[in-house]
Every structure is written in C-alpha cells, then in structure tokens.
Amino acid sequence: MANPHNQHKPFVPPDMKMAEFTLRAVLLGLVMTVILGAANAYLGLRAGQTIAATYPAAVIGMAVLRLFKGSILEENIARTVGSIGESVAAGAIFTIPAFVIVKAWTRFDSVEAYWQSSVLMLVGGTLGILFVTLLRRVMVEDPELPYPESSAAAEIHKAGQRGSDAAATLFQSMGIGGFIYLLGELKLFSASKDFLLHVGEIGKSTVKLGADRILNVGGISKFSLPAVSPAYLGVGYIIGPRLGALNFAGGLLAWGLMVPLLAYFLGPEISKTLPAGSGIEAWDAISNQIWRNIVRPIAVGGMLVGASYTMFKMRKALASGIGRAVADLKKAGGQSEAQDRTQVDLNFRTVFLGLGATFAAMIALYNFFSGSILAAVVAAVVMIVLGFFFAAVSGNLVGIIGSSNNPISGLTLSTLIIAALMMVAIGVKGITGVAAVLGVAAVVCVSSAVAGEMLQDLKVGHILGGTPRSMQIGDFIGVAVASLVLYFPLLLLHMGNIKEGGIGFGDAKLSAPQAGLMAMLSQGIVGGDMAWPLVVVGICMGLALILLQVKSPMLFSVGMYLPLETTFAIFTGGVIRWLMDQARDKKGFNDAQKARVENASVLIASGLIAGEALMGLVKAGFNIADKPLATLFSFFNDPPTVAGLIVLVLLSLLMIRWPLTKAGDPNEPAPPTAIM
C-alpha cells in the first residue's frame, strides 16, 4: 500500500516561495480571536451554545488580506489564529463561572480571579497545542479521518474570489444584529413581555387525596415571551427546527409543567412567607426561585445523563481514539526529520520541555487551590493524563464529525467526576477540594477544545500547503492573547448582570448551564452539598428520554435550565430557517445555488450572533459605569410589545429573503458548503 503522504499534493507546492507567517496575518488573526472569542463567551453564557469560528474567520481573513494582496497561506495563518479564541472561550465558559457559582472565588472582579482564570486558560490552551504537535503528522494524514469541516474551509480559501461579497454579508448582518439589540436596550420596543399564570386560586382551590384528606392548593406562575434577540434567532437558524424544537420542549416542560405544578401545590405555604400586603408581583420572584432551586437541579440530573449518553453512543469512537492516541504517540516518536516545510513541526524536545514546565506550574496552582501538595500532585497527574487522552479523542472526533459536534462538555464531565472521586479518596474535602477539581476540569476542557480546533486548522493547512510550525506558533500567540483578554468579557457580563439586579453567573439572563452542571457536581461529590433527591429525579427523567429515543437528552435538559423566552427564541429561529428552506425549494434552485444560499444563511446567522454579542458587552460596560443605556433615551417608560412583534416579523422576513438573493446564476459552479 502506498504511503498516503506520498499521494498528497498540497494546493501550494512545498518548494514554492510564498509569504505566510507575516505580521499583518498574525495581527488580523489576533483581532478575530478576541472578537469571535468574546462573541462565543456571550452566547455560551446566555444560551448554552457556541458556534464554530472557522468559517467566519476564513471569510474575514480572505476579505481583509485580499485588500493588501495577501497570499492564500497568509489567509491560512489569519484563520488559524482567528479561530483559536473561540475554542479557548468554549472551554472557559463551561468551567470558570463554576468557581463563582460554588463561591470558591468570593469575587470575580479581583486580581486573583483574573490571574487564576488567565492561567487556567493559558495552561489548558498550551497543553492542547503541545499534545496536538506530538500527534499532528499521524492524525492529519490518517486516511480514515475525513475532517469534513476542514475540507470545506480549504475549499473556501481556494474559491476565495467571492470572499469580499461573503465578508460584506457577514459585516452587514453584524451591524443589523447589533442595531436591533441596541434599539431594544434603548426601550424603543419590548423584546419580551411577562405573563402571570393563575394556577388555581390561593385559599379556595383544593385537591382531594382520598375521602377525608383535602389539601389547600393554588398559586401563580410566570413566564416571558418572545425574546426578540438576533443572537438567539441566529442560534436557532443554525441548528435548525428539529434541534430548536427539542431545546424548546425542555423549556416547555420546565415552565409549562414543573414551575406551575410546584406553584400550585406549594402556593398556600409560600403565601404565608410573603410580607403583608404583597401583591401578585411578588410571585414573579417566587417563580424564578422555584425554577432556580428545584427545577434546575432536576435539569442538572438530565444533563448528567445526557452527557453520559452522548459518551456511550460514541464509545467505539472514544475507545478507538484512546487506542489511536497511544499508537500515534509511538509513531510520532519514531518519525524522521521532515524533508519539506509542509511537514515541519515544533521540535519535540521543546514540546516535552513545555509539558514538563506546564506540569510543574499546575502543581503549584493546584497547591494554591487545595492547600495540599498531595492533592496538587494527584490533580496535576489526572490533568496531564486525561488531558492527553481527551485531546487525542477530541482531535479524532473532529476528524470524523467536525468541531461543531465535538462533545467537549461530556469529556469535561468525565474528567471532573474522576478528579472529584480521587480527591475524596485521598481525603480532600470542602471548598478547597472543589476548587482543585474545577481547576482540573477547566484545564482539560480548554485543552480538549483547543486540540480539536487546532487539528481542524492543521488539516486545512495540510490541504493548502501551509507550514505546521508556523501554524503552531501562531496558535501559541493566539492562545496567549485570548487567555489574557477573555476574562474581561466574562467580567463585563457578570458584573453588568449584577448591576441590573441579577446575581451574575447562574442568573436567568446569564444562565451558564454547563458551568452550573460542573459546579453542582463538584459540590455534590467533594463538598457534600447537593440536592441529590432532585438530581436523581432528573437522572430518571434523562433515562426516560433515552427510552423515548429522544435525539439529544442533553439539549432537552439544557432547555429546562434556560429561561422559556430563550428557548422560544431559539425555536423561532429554527422555524424561520424551515420557512427559508421551503421558500428555497419552491424556487427550483440547482445544487450550486442551494450551496450559495446555505453559505449565506450561515454567514447571516453568525453575523447576527456576533453583532448582538458585541453590543451586549457594550451594554454591560455601561451598566458597570452606572449609566445604563436605557437612561440615554426615555421616550417610552413602558416600551410597546407590539413594536417588538413588528421587529420580530421584519427580522424574520430578512432572514428568509436575504439568503435567497445570494443564489446567483445557475450556471456558476457550486461553491464549498459551510459546515457549522
């Protein structure tokens, strides 16, 4: 059998001289890594979802560098550096807010929280790059790993003549998303309306439990709709109607069944605790407390089962990935020095020195968390071993299904449980043990996310003819900048929410569902503080969902963890996507035109998400400065709900009609299809 490497012919031949690792390419990549990373942090904390950044980064990089007559290899570097911030952000939002939720960090607006957050992100990202460097040549050239998203991204670079039009679409949609969000914050329309639902009548409604046992019942529940949010609509538009409906179904179960049912039975007892003269408005807070303290732990049990089920379904791929990791490391150790630049990696001696330094640094950090050198060494060993295997598994999964479907939260959950059980085994308990466990989870989560994204980018470079060492150095720079900067978007959102009267991470408007899951499990296993009966109920619910063959119990449970308006808006985005698909099919477009419509759809949705995210960060900054945006414009004391519905209809029409205008001529060749 011929060696696959000998058969591969990169787009740019190895002996061709071409600008690649240039200052302008790296700087452009760093700007994108901060912006796209911040956008994903916003989206993940509010909606529990993140979007792949490879495609937007490729489009922006092409458009900007073409203005300066940049080369395709410079575009490759800009995209590589630009997309790595999204993976650092994804790893960070799944774990770092958990330190605040469990009160391991009493304040997030402190120097200590900054340097600890930055170190966790930096170490996790560095580990991901070092592990991938060891495995790069074997995994990237493996013919059994198709890397679907990498192939699409490489074709986008090759067909870069339409890059300026695609970038214009992306930037225009960003402007629209930011503008609509700003109008809502200035109270020119109401994004949502609160609805109070009387469930029985307090003091009059009763329930019979047998002939002589009668309970007084009755209460008031609350929910909000519809959340005119470009970001939420964009998420639903990308994931489609089926997954959007599944997410919304979880929200309906929480807010349409559980909260009203609990308010109905607990209402008479709750009413005794209310201050004299309290009106029905007091039940607004009661509904949120029922949801936060009773329904959310049930959702956590469902998420635990959902993450475990995802891992079980992928057990063959996971086992194969672990086995392949060991074999690949052996192969990598026996590789000869590369003969051409497309095979040049960082020196392995440097890589192993970096791993040793990282290991020592983590022992010091975990000792700071736990106050025990034994616990610190155990945590660091767990981190380095699981970090390597899960980085390899993450890379293999990306090679098969793409980074958009990479189950990072499931891998992190496995790490957290193993680390927590080991802490209990050596006698480390309490908040210090919880902090050490979360530290291990944070590093492995960032490492796995970075490893998957980096392997995807290295495969693109392999196809285009890029130099691996240049991409690896670029990713080191990108991870360093992202680690030092991404704390600030998290801080803005957390403190901005508190200034609005919320609690920061874990609030209804800043749900951080994955971090809530990590916080509750670490507290439950190590800290001994967990509402286990409610979690067990959620586990039973998750098992029932599996028996019902629900496609994603995890997504359903995340829907329970989010406000109803959030899941409704995501579902609405999915419905808009379905309507656009129906309109597209009626047009009789050929495959090439459908591909262009698909690409435009992804760009428009990504732009709407990024636009709202950036304005959301601006809004949070104004809140922290005690100058809320709403105080700048007070034409409406009570913004009209009808105006919000009009904005929703107009935005829906735009999201249906705009992609259809990008179909182009039927005789044009089909472009590469974006995979998100």
XYZ file of C-alpha atoms in Angstrom:
676
model
C 0.000 0.000 0.000
C 1.356 3.404 -0.926
C 2.125 5.929 1.750
C -0.735 8.492 1.880
C 1.802 11.269 2.374
C 3.373 10.490 -0.994
C -0.032 10.702 -2.651
C -0.963 14.040 -1.137
C -0.298 17.127 -3.245
C -0.928 20.393 -1.368
C -2.519 23.333 -3.154
C 0.698 25.349 -2.699
C 3.689 23.113 -3.583
C 6.284 22.651 -0.801
C 9.040 24.202 -2.909
C 7.076 27.358 -3.765
C 8.187 30.561 -2.039
C 5.170 32.427 -0.658
C 4.510 34.877 2.173
C 2.967 33.032 5.130
C 3.759 33.939 8.734
C 3.563 37.718 8.378
C 2.852 40.425 10.929
C -0.370 41.505 9.193
C -1.706 37.927 9.097
C -0.973 37.368 12.795
C -2.389 40.744 13.879
C -5.570 40.173 11.874
C -5.876 36.738 13.443
C -5.465 38.179 16.937
C -8.199 40.759 16.350
C -10.531 37.996 15.151
C -9.641 35.649 18.022
C -10.621 38.304 20.579
C -13.852 39.297 18.806
C -15.021 35.773 17.965
C -13.945 34.508 21.387
C -15.900 37.268 23.142
C -18.961 36.581 20.976
C -18.859 32.893 21.869
C -18.438 33.700 25.552
C -21.566 35.867 25.404
C -23.566 33.246 23.546
C -22.435 30.338 25.705
C -23.220 32.073 28.988
C -26.660 33.236 27.847
C -27.859 30.386 25.630
C -25.620 27.434 26.493
C -24.471 27.211 22.854
C -21.346 28.133 20.918
C -20.727 28.394 17.172
C -17.714 27.273 15.163
C -15.479 30.197 14.228
C -13.509 28.615 11.374
C -15.860 29.719 8.597
C -16.358 33.365 9.707
C -12.611 33.661 10.377
C -11.813 32.298 6.907
C -14.214 34.747 5.229
C -12.969 37.797 7.148
C -9.320 36.827 6.703
C -9.741 36.415 2.944
C -11.562 39.705 2.504
C -9.100 41.802 4.518
C -5.905 40.244 3.203
C -7.077 40.437 -0.405
C -7.155 44.219 0.037
C -3.410 44.049 0.724
C -2.773 41.401 -1.949
C -2.062 38.808 0.737
C -1.317 35.198 -0.151
C -3.509 32.166 0.489
C -1.010 30.961 3.101
C -1.334 34.277 4.956
C -5.101 33.742 4.902
C -4.495 30.302 6.384
C -2.455 31.783 9.256
C -5.043 34.514 9.915
C -7.859 31.941 10.030
C -5.853 29.612 12.273
C -5.053 32.319 14.822
C -8.509 33.898 14.469
C -10.485 30.745 15.245
C -8.498 29.552 18.274
C -10.100 32.163 20.583
C -13.499 30.505 20.110
C -12.173 27.210 21.495
C -10.492 28.933 24.462
C -13.782 30.732 25.165
C -15.783 27.493 24.894
C -13.529 25.788 27.421
C -13.578 28.793 29.731
C -17.345 29.351 29.889
C -18.007 25.686 30.659
C -15.897 25.810 33.821
C -14.613 29.195 35.047
C -18.044 30.588 36.085
C -18.386 27.472 38.263
C -15.712 28.878 40.631
C -18.022 31.830 41.282
C -21.206 29.739 41.465
C -19.736 27.465 44.189
C -18.195 30.530 45.908
C -14.652 29.178 45.616
C -13.998 32.714 44.391
C -15.894 35.169 46.564
C -15.368 37.926 43.995
C -14.856 37.721 40.266
C -13.807 41.379 39.947
C -10.427 40.857 41.576
C -6.795 40.482 40.578
C -6.780 36.936 41.996
C -9.718 35.872 39.831
C -8.054 37.426 36.779
C -4.711 35.699 37.099
C -6.253 32.363 38.078
C -8.679 32.490 35.120
C -5.905 33.502 32.737
C -3.522 30.801 33.987
C -6.180 28.092 33.653
C -6.962 29.168 30.083
C -3.292 29.582 29.171
C -2.216 26.222 30.580
C -5.179 24.427 29.009
C -4.575 26.015 25.622
C -0.829 25.368 25.793
C -1.392 21.705 26.647
C -3.801 21.324 23.739
C -1.225 22.725 21.300
C 1.642 20.626 22.708
C -0.381 17.413 22.598
C -1.533 18.076 19.040
C 2.024 18.857 17.959
C 3.061 15.365 19.080
C 0.220 13.749 17.148
C -0.169 16.146 14.207
C 1.564 14.295 11.414
C -0.068 10.929 12.079
C -3.591 12.232 12.711
C -3.719 14.803 9.929
C -2.534 12.285 7.357
C -4.780 9.448 8.576
C -6.951 8.432 5.567
C -9.681 7.193 7.953
C -10.293 10.722 9.261
C -12.135 12.778 6.602
C -12.165 16.133 8.510
C -15.395 17.381 6.856
C -15.209 20.967 8.143
C -11.519 21.237 7.277
C -12.159 20.172 3.697
C -14.948 22.740 3.395
C -12.772 25.517 4.858
C -9.893 24.649 2.495
C -12.226 24.827 -0.492
C -13.481 28.209 0.724
C -9.906 29.502 0.624
C -9.361 28.068 -2.851
C -12.578 29.646 -4.129
C -11.688 32.962 -2.493
C -12.749 35.197 -5.354
C -16.197 35.596 -3.703
C -14.602 36.404 -0.355
C -15.389 40.126 -0.457
C -19.106 39.519 -1.066
C -19.263 36.961 1.747
C -17.464 39.325 4.120
C -19.856 42.139 3.213
C -22.801 39.872 4.061
C -21.208 38.956 7.394
C -20.427 42.547 8.388
C -23.854 43.800 7.299
C -25.596 41.152 9.390
C -23.364 42.048 12.347
C -24.475 45.637 12.019
C -28.142 44.631 11.845
C -27.832 42.344 14.874
C -26.101 44.996 16.951
C -28.539 47.730 15.847
C -31.661 45.723 16.699
C -30.260 44.765 20.093
C -29.395 48.417 20.760
C -32.942 49.550 19.869
C -34.326 47.084 22.385
C -31.947 48.266 25.110
C -32.941 51.884 24.407
C -36.542 50.791 25.057
C -37.826 51.607 21.605
C -39.517 48.211 21.675
C -40.103 45.486 24.238
C -38.128 42.339 23.497
C -40.277 40.252 25.884
C -43.454 40.504 27.908
C -44.039 38.870 31.303
C -47.169 36.759 31.693
C -48.577 35.756 35.095
C -50.495 32.482 35.066
C -53.001 31.790 37.850
C -52.861 28.090 38.712
C -55.930 27.645 40.838
C -56.913 30.233 43.438
C -54.998 30.651 46.682
C -57.229 29.972 49.698
C -60.038 28.436 47.661
C -58.644 25.672 45.438
C -58.331 22.215 46.969
C -57.160 18.754 45.967
C -58.652 15.558 47.394
C -56.270 12.826 48.482
C -58.810 10.243 49.495
C -62.186 10.624 51.200
C -61.065 12.595 54.251
C -57.775 14.198 53.192
C -58.024 17.546 51.433
C -55.115 19.837 50.589
C -55.328 23.570 50.075
C -53.582 24.471 46.819
C -53.270 27.313 44.329
C -50.576 29.702 43.239
C -49.270 31.946 40.495
C -46.621 31.120 37.898
C -44.800 33.360 35.453
C -43.133 33.134 32.081
C -41.801 35.588 29.491
C -42.036 35.640 25.700
C -40.915 36.059 22.926
C -37.326 37.481 23.371
C -36.657 39.437 20.198
C -32.969 38.580 20.154
C -30.866 38.434 16.965
C -28.396 36.105 18.730
C -30.991 33.573 19.868
C -32.708 33.646 16.478
C -29.316 33.140 14.842
C -28.579 30.090 17.006
C -31.919 28.527 16.102
C -31.338 29.398 12.452
C -28.054 27.464 12.502
C -29.161 24.394 14.476
C -32.451 24.133 12.568
C -36.072 23.426 13.535
C -35.648 19.878 14.905
C -32.950 20.695 17.451
C -34.576 24.065 18.176
C -37.854 22.287 18.935
C -36.064 19.827 21.222
C -34.464 22.680 23.169
C -37.835 24.459 23.410
C -39.519 21.235 24.587
C -37.246 21.272 27.633
C -38.253 24.863 28.305
C -41.937 23.972 27.992
C -41.578 21.103 30.452
C -39.878 23.401 32.973
C -42.079 26.485 32.620
C -45.294 24.935 31.345
C -45.450 21.970 33.735
C -42.935 21.931 36.575
C -42.984 25.552 37.758
C -46.813 25.868 37.562
C -47.280 22.466 39.236
C -44.941 23.339 42.088
C -46.546 26.780 42.474
C -49.944 25.064 42.573
C -49.040 22.698 45.416
C -46.637 24.961 47.323
C -48.675 28.150 46.863
C -50.516 28.180 50.239
C -47.273 27.583 52.177
C -45.371 30.145 50.102
C -48.085 32.786 50.596
C -47.580 32.507 54.391
C -43.951 33.626 53.969
C -44.775 36.720 51.892
C -44.812 40.156 53.585
C -48.227 41.556 54.438
C -49.794 43.433 51.565
C -47.732 41.709 48.876
C -49.436 41.701 45.507
C -49.252 39.214 42.691
C -45.982 40.855 41.565
C -44.244 39.017 44.411
C -44.909 35.760 42.563
C -42.561 36.878 39.791
C -39.615 36.293 42.103
C -41.236 33.168 43.571
C -41.480 31.550 40.128
C -37.813 32.246 39.460
C -36.843 30.817 42.862
C -38.848 27.643 42.213
C -37.152 27.279 38.848
C -33.659 28.013 40.174
C -33.769 25.894 43.333
C -36.000 22.964 42.325
C -36.285 22.685 38.539
C -32.639 23.438 37.746
C -31.238 20.599 39.910
C -33.614 18.267 38.079
C -32.255 19.659 34.797
C -28.712 19.009 36.055
C -29.614 15.337 36.550
C -30.918 15.272 32.984
C -27.755 16.944 31.666
C -25.639 14.398 33.545
C -27.485 11.537 31.850
C -27.422 13.377 28.515
C -23.653 13.875 28.620
C -23.124 10.249 29.704
C -25.418 9.004 26.932
C -23.509 11.025 24.354
C -20.286 9.425 25.558
C -21.917 5.980 25.479
C -23.131 6.434 21.904
C -19.624 7.445 20.900
C -17.961 4.676 22.933
C -16.440 2.986 19.888
C -15.016 6.263 18.598
C -13.765 7.149 22.077
C -12.122 3.753 22.592
C -10.626 3.958 19.120
C -9.382 7.474 19.865
C -7.661 6.419 23.081
C -6.080 3.404 21.397
C -5.053 5.523 18.448
C -3.547 8.131 20.788
C -1.117 5.611 22.248
C -0.239 4.192 18.828
C 0.133 7.646 17.296
C 2.469 8.764 20.065
C 4.710 5.758 19.369
C 4.681 6.539 15.645
C 5.393 10.185 16.301
C 8.400 9.272 18.407
C 9.881 7.281 15.547
C 9.381 9.869 12.814
C 12.371 11.135 10.917
C 13.173 14.798 10.365
C 10.838 16.419 7.830
C 12.241 16.987 4.366
C 9.934 19.814 3.273
C 8.322 22.765 5.001
C 4.794 21.276 4.866
C 5.983 18.643 7.366
C 8.000 20.844 9.741
C 6.642 20.853 13.327
C 7.953 22.377 16.521
C 10.951 20.459 17.854
C 9.816 17.526 20.018
C 12.440 18.338 22.660
C 10.861 21.774 23.028
C 7.424 20.169 23.263
C 8.425 17.815 26.092
C 10.188 20.626 27.958
C 6.977 22.638 27.617
C 4.921 19.745 29.002
C 7.286 19.438 31.968
C 7.103 23.153 32.716
C 3.302 23.101 32.413
C 3.077 20.121 34.777
C 5.182 21.928 37.389
C 3.121 25.098 37.033
C -0.119 23.168 37.566
C 1.211 21.507 40.730
C 1.887 24.993 42.082
C -1.561 26.276 41.079
C -3.442 23.243 42.423
C -1.469 23.522 45.673
C -2.685 27.119 45.862
C -6.276 25.909 45.370
C -6.242 22.955 47.759
C -3.510 23.779 50.289
C -2.259 20.192 49.987
C 0.810 19.158 47.996
C -0.516 15.565 47.732
C -3.820 16.793 46.317
C -1.918 19.123 43.964
C 0.242 16.292 42.590
C -2.768 13.983 42.174
C -4.737 16.733 40.418
C -1.810 17.545 38.108
C -1.329 13.863 37.194
C -5.045 13.488 36.441
C -4.875 16.678 34.390
C -1.865 15.657 32.293
C -3.037 12.054 31.653
C -6.677 12.834 30.897
C -5.647 15.985 29.078
C -3.536 13.977 26.639
C -6.112 11.269 26.015
C -9.039 13.658 25.681
C -7.054 15.959 23.395
C -6.406 12.947 21.156
C -10.043 11.836 21.391
C -11.234 15.379 20.640
C -8.978 15.506 17.590
C -10.251 12.158 16.326
C -13.880 13.196 16.796
C -13.239 16.436 14.913
C -11.685 14.370 12.139
C -14.892 12.327 11.885
C -17.775 14.672 12.711
C -16.253 18.187 12.796
C -15.632 20.573 15.694
C -19.254 21.810 15.775
C -20.355 18.387 17.109
C -17.401 17.809 19.444
C -18.800 16.736 22.890
C -16.424 18.879 24.962
C -18.818 19.142 27.910
C -19.086 15.349 28.091
C -15.306 14.924 28.120
C -15.006 17.608 30.801
C -17.720 15.987 32.887
C -15.824 12.690 32.823
C -12.658 14.492 33.939
C -14.487 16.276 36.742
C -16.016 13.080 38.128
C -12.673 11.211 38.055
C -10.835 14.114 39.694
C -13.578 14.548 42.308
C -13.579 10.865 43.269
C -9.779 10.903 43.577
C -9.934 13.979 45.825
C -12.452 12.216 48.072
C -10.274 9.077 48.081
C -7.240 10.968 49.427
C -9.357 12.811 51.985
C -9.557 16.272 50.422
C -12.980 17.810 51.004
C -14.685 21.149 51.307
C -14.357 24.211 49.133
C -10.598 23.771 48.604
C -11.156 20.324 47.120
C -13.973 21.674 44.948
C -11.645 24.403 43.631
C -8.934 21.855 42.785
C -11.441 19.655 40.929
C -12.774 22.608 38.955
C -9.182 23.599 38.152
C -8.517 20.178 36.624
C -11.789 20.322 34.689
C -11.038 23.824 33.387
C -7.592 22.886 32.060
C -8.794 19.659 30.405
C -11.844 21.419 28.937
C -9.783 24.193 27.330
C -7.137 21.684 26.237
C -9.691 19.421 24.518
C -11.438 22.346 22.814
C -8.143 23.833 21.582
C -6.856 20.432 20.419
C -9.955 19.789 18.326
C -9.945 23.255 16.761
C -6.207 23.164 16.113
C -6.284 19.772 14.395
C -9.093 21.052 12.208
C -6.977 24.056 11.226
C -3.846 21.948 10.712
C -5.791 19.759 8.304
C -6.780 22.881 6.341
C -3.117 23.886 6.270
C -2.172 20.370 5.160
C -4.552 20.657 2.199
C -3.432 24.176 1.285
C 0.304 23.592 1.783
C 0.872 25.600 4.958
C 3.786 25.119 7.345
C 2.665 23.306 10.564
C 5.304 25.016 12.714
C 4.097 28.453 11.643
C 0.507 27.487 12.481
C 1.560 26.067 15.850
C 3.478 29.229 16.737
C 0.507 31.313 15.595
C -1.806 29.297 17.831
C 0.522 29.771 20.812
C 0.285 33.534 20.278
C -3.491 33.327 19.798
C -3.996 31.247 22.947
C -1.797 33.621 24.974
C -3.723 36.709 23.843
C -7.126 35.014 24.257
C -6.179 33.814 27.758
C -5.132 37.301 28.829
C -8.146 39.054 27.298
C -11.191 36.753 27.530
C -11.504 37.251 31.290
C -12.756 40.773 30.587
C -15.841 39.805 28.539
C -16.725 37.345 31.317
C -16.223 40.091 33.903
C -18.308 42.580 31.907
C -21.210 40.155 31.596
C -21.038 39.036 35.233
C -20.774 42.498 36.781
C -23.174 44.034 34.265
C -25.802 41.464 35.236
C -25.280 42.218 38.935
C -25.713 45.945 38.242
C -29.063 45.097 36.619
C -30.195 43.411 39.822
C -29.145 39.865 38.929
C -26.726 37.516 40.652
C -24.173 37.285 37.829
C -23.206 33.796 36.642
C -26.204 31.497 37.092
C -28.793 34.277 36.799
C -31.755 33.779 34.467
C -30.160 36.212 31.996
C -26.704 34.674 32.358
C -27.570 31.015 32.855
C -24.188 29.355 32.085
C -25.826 25.890 32.089
C -22.669 23.817 31.583
C -20.827 25.692 34.327
C -23.851 25.173 36.590
C -23.632 21.446 35.920
C -19.904 21.386 36.775
C -20.496 23.468 39.913
C -23.289 21.292 41.239
C -21.453 18.016 40.616
C -18.174 19.182 42.166
C -20.061 20.486 45.196
C -22.051 17.290 45.465
C -19.126 14.857 45.226
C -16.378 16.776 47.034
C -18.206 19.438 49.028
C -21.057 17.178 50.151
C -23.587 19.893 49.329
C -26.038 18.785 46.669
C -29.780 18.347 46.295
C -29.336 14.668 45.437
C -33.060 13.747 45.525
C -33.799 16.337 42.843
C -30.764 15.288 40.796
C -31.918 11.661 40.987
C -35.329 12.744 39.697
C -33.530 14.405 36.782
C -31.499 11.253 36.171
C -34.728 9.246 35.958
C -36.124 11.836 33.553
C -32.986 11.556 31.415
C -33.318 7.759 31.313
C -36.962 8.157 30.244
C -35.865 10.470 27.425
C -33.384 7.820 26.249
C -36.115 5.153 26.315
C -38.287 7.504 24.260
C -35.375 7.700 21.774
C -35.064 11.468 22.118
C -32.252 12.563 19.825
C -30.399 14.690 22.389
C -31.391 14.395 26.089
C -28.598 16.896 26.804
C -30.143 19.610 24.620
C -33.586 18.917 26.123
C -32.185 19.278 29.662
C -30.300 22.465 28.749
C -33.672 23.835 27.594
C -35.026 23.220 31.104
C -32.064 25.108 32.558
C -32.725 28.213 30.418
C -35.500 30.828 30.640
C -38.513 29.992 28.457
C -38.025 33.134 26.360
C -34.523 31.989 25.415
C -35.613 28.544 24.227
C -38.646 30.040 22.470
C -36.461 32.487 20.545
C -34.077 29.676 19.537
C -37.044 27.598 18.389
C -38.388 30.606 16.463
C -35.028 30.867 14.696
C -35.356 27.216 13.724
C -38.844 27.841 12.340
C -37.538 30.799 10.326
C -34.847 28.517 8.896
C -37.523 25.968 7.936
C -39.536 28.691 6.184
C -36.423 29.816 4.312
C -35.718 26.233 3.238
C -39.292 25.878 1.993
C -39.015 29.116 0.005
C -35.667 27.977 -1.417
C -37.094 24.645 -2.565
C -40.028 26.356 -4.281
C -37.573 28.454 -6.294
C -36.292 25.333 -8.038
C -32.628 26.141 -7.386
C -29.965 23.690 -8.523
C -27.332 22.279 -6.147
C -24.874 25.117 -6.787
C -27.474 27.762 -5.969
C -28.584 25.869 -2.851
C -24.964 25.758 -1.667
C -24.647 29.539 -2.050
C -27.912 30.040 -0.145
C -26.630 27.724 2.600
C -23.375 29.668 2.897
C -25.218 32.976 3.056
C -27.542 31.578 5.751
C -24.641 30.580 7.975
C -22.928 33.956 7.489
C -26.096 35.929 8.225
C -26.839 33.941 11.379
C -23.213 34.197 12.543
C -23.266 37.939 11.947
C -26.491 38.430 13.902
C -24.983 36.499 16.820
C -21.696 38.414 16.764
C -23.441 41.788 16.389
C -25.667 41.278 19.427
C -22.783 39.806 21.419
C -20.572 42.843 20.862
C -23.385 45.249 21.738
C -24.220 43.089 24.753
C -20.687 43.623 26.015
C -21.026 47.370 25.392
C -24.293 47.395 27.340
C -22.650 45.561 30.236
C -19.888 48.167 30.274
C -22.448 50.974 30.558
C -24.158 49.096 33.410
C -20.878 48.815 35.308
C -20.338 52.559 34.813
C -23.805 53.133 36.362
C -25.045 54.646 33.106
C -27.491 52.079 31.685
C -28.245 52.547 28.005
C -31.939 52.898 28.771
C -31.243 56.168 30.626
C -29.936 57.703 27.389
C -33.382 57.530 25.781
C -36.605 57.632 27.772
C -39.298 58.258 25.146
C -41.166 55.144 26.345
C -41.473 54.372 30.042
C -43.177 51.113 29.100
C -41.814 50.005 25.694
C -44.584 48.750 23.380
C -44.786 44.980 22.944
C -46.418 45.451 19.530
C -43.292 47.219 18.317
C -41.256 44.197 19.418
C -43.509 41.869 17.421
C -43.126 44.112 14.364
C -39.323 43.969 14.727
C -39.530 40.173 15.031
C -41.587 39.900 11.844
C -39.252 42.222 9.913
C -36.178 40.334 11.123
C -37.812 37.031 10.165
C -38.559 38.293 6.659
C -34.968 39.471 6.322
C -33.612 36.074 7.406
C -35.877 34.333 4.878
C -35.395 36.600 1.868
C -31.769 37.724 2.197
C -30.139 34.293 1.709
C -32.318 33.665 -1.344
C -30.835 36.733 -3.054
C -27.401 35.064 -2.841
C -28.379 32.082 -5.008
C -26.539 33.523 -8.013
C -26.535 32.257 -11.573
C -27.474 28.591 -12.050
C -24.537 28.169 -14.443
C -21.928 29.155 -11.860
C -20.022 26.218 -10.324
C -21.047 25.068 -6.855
C -19.091 26.704 -4.006
C -17.885 24.749 -0.960
C -20.662 24.415 1.596
C -20.066 25.839 5.060
C -20.429 23.308 7.862
C -21.258 24.765 11.268
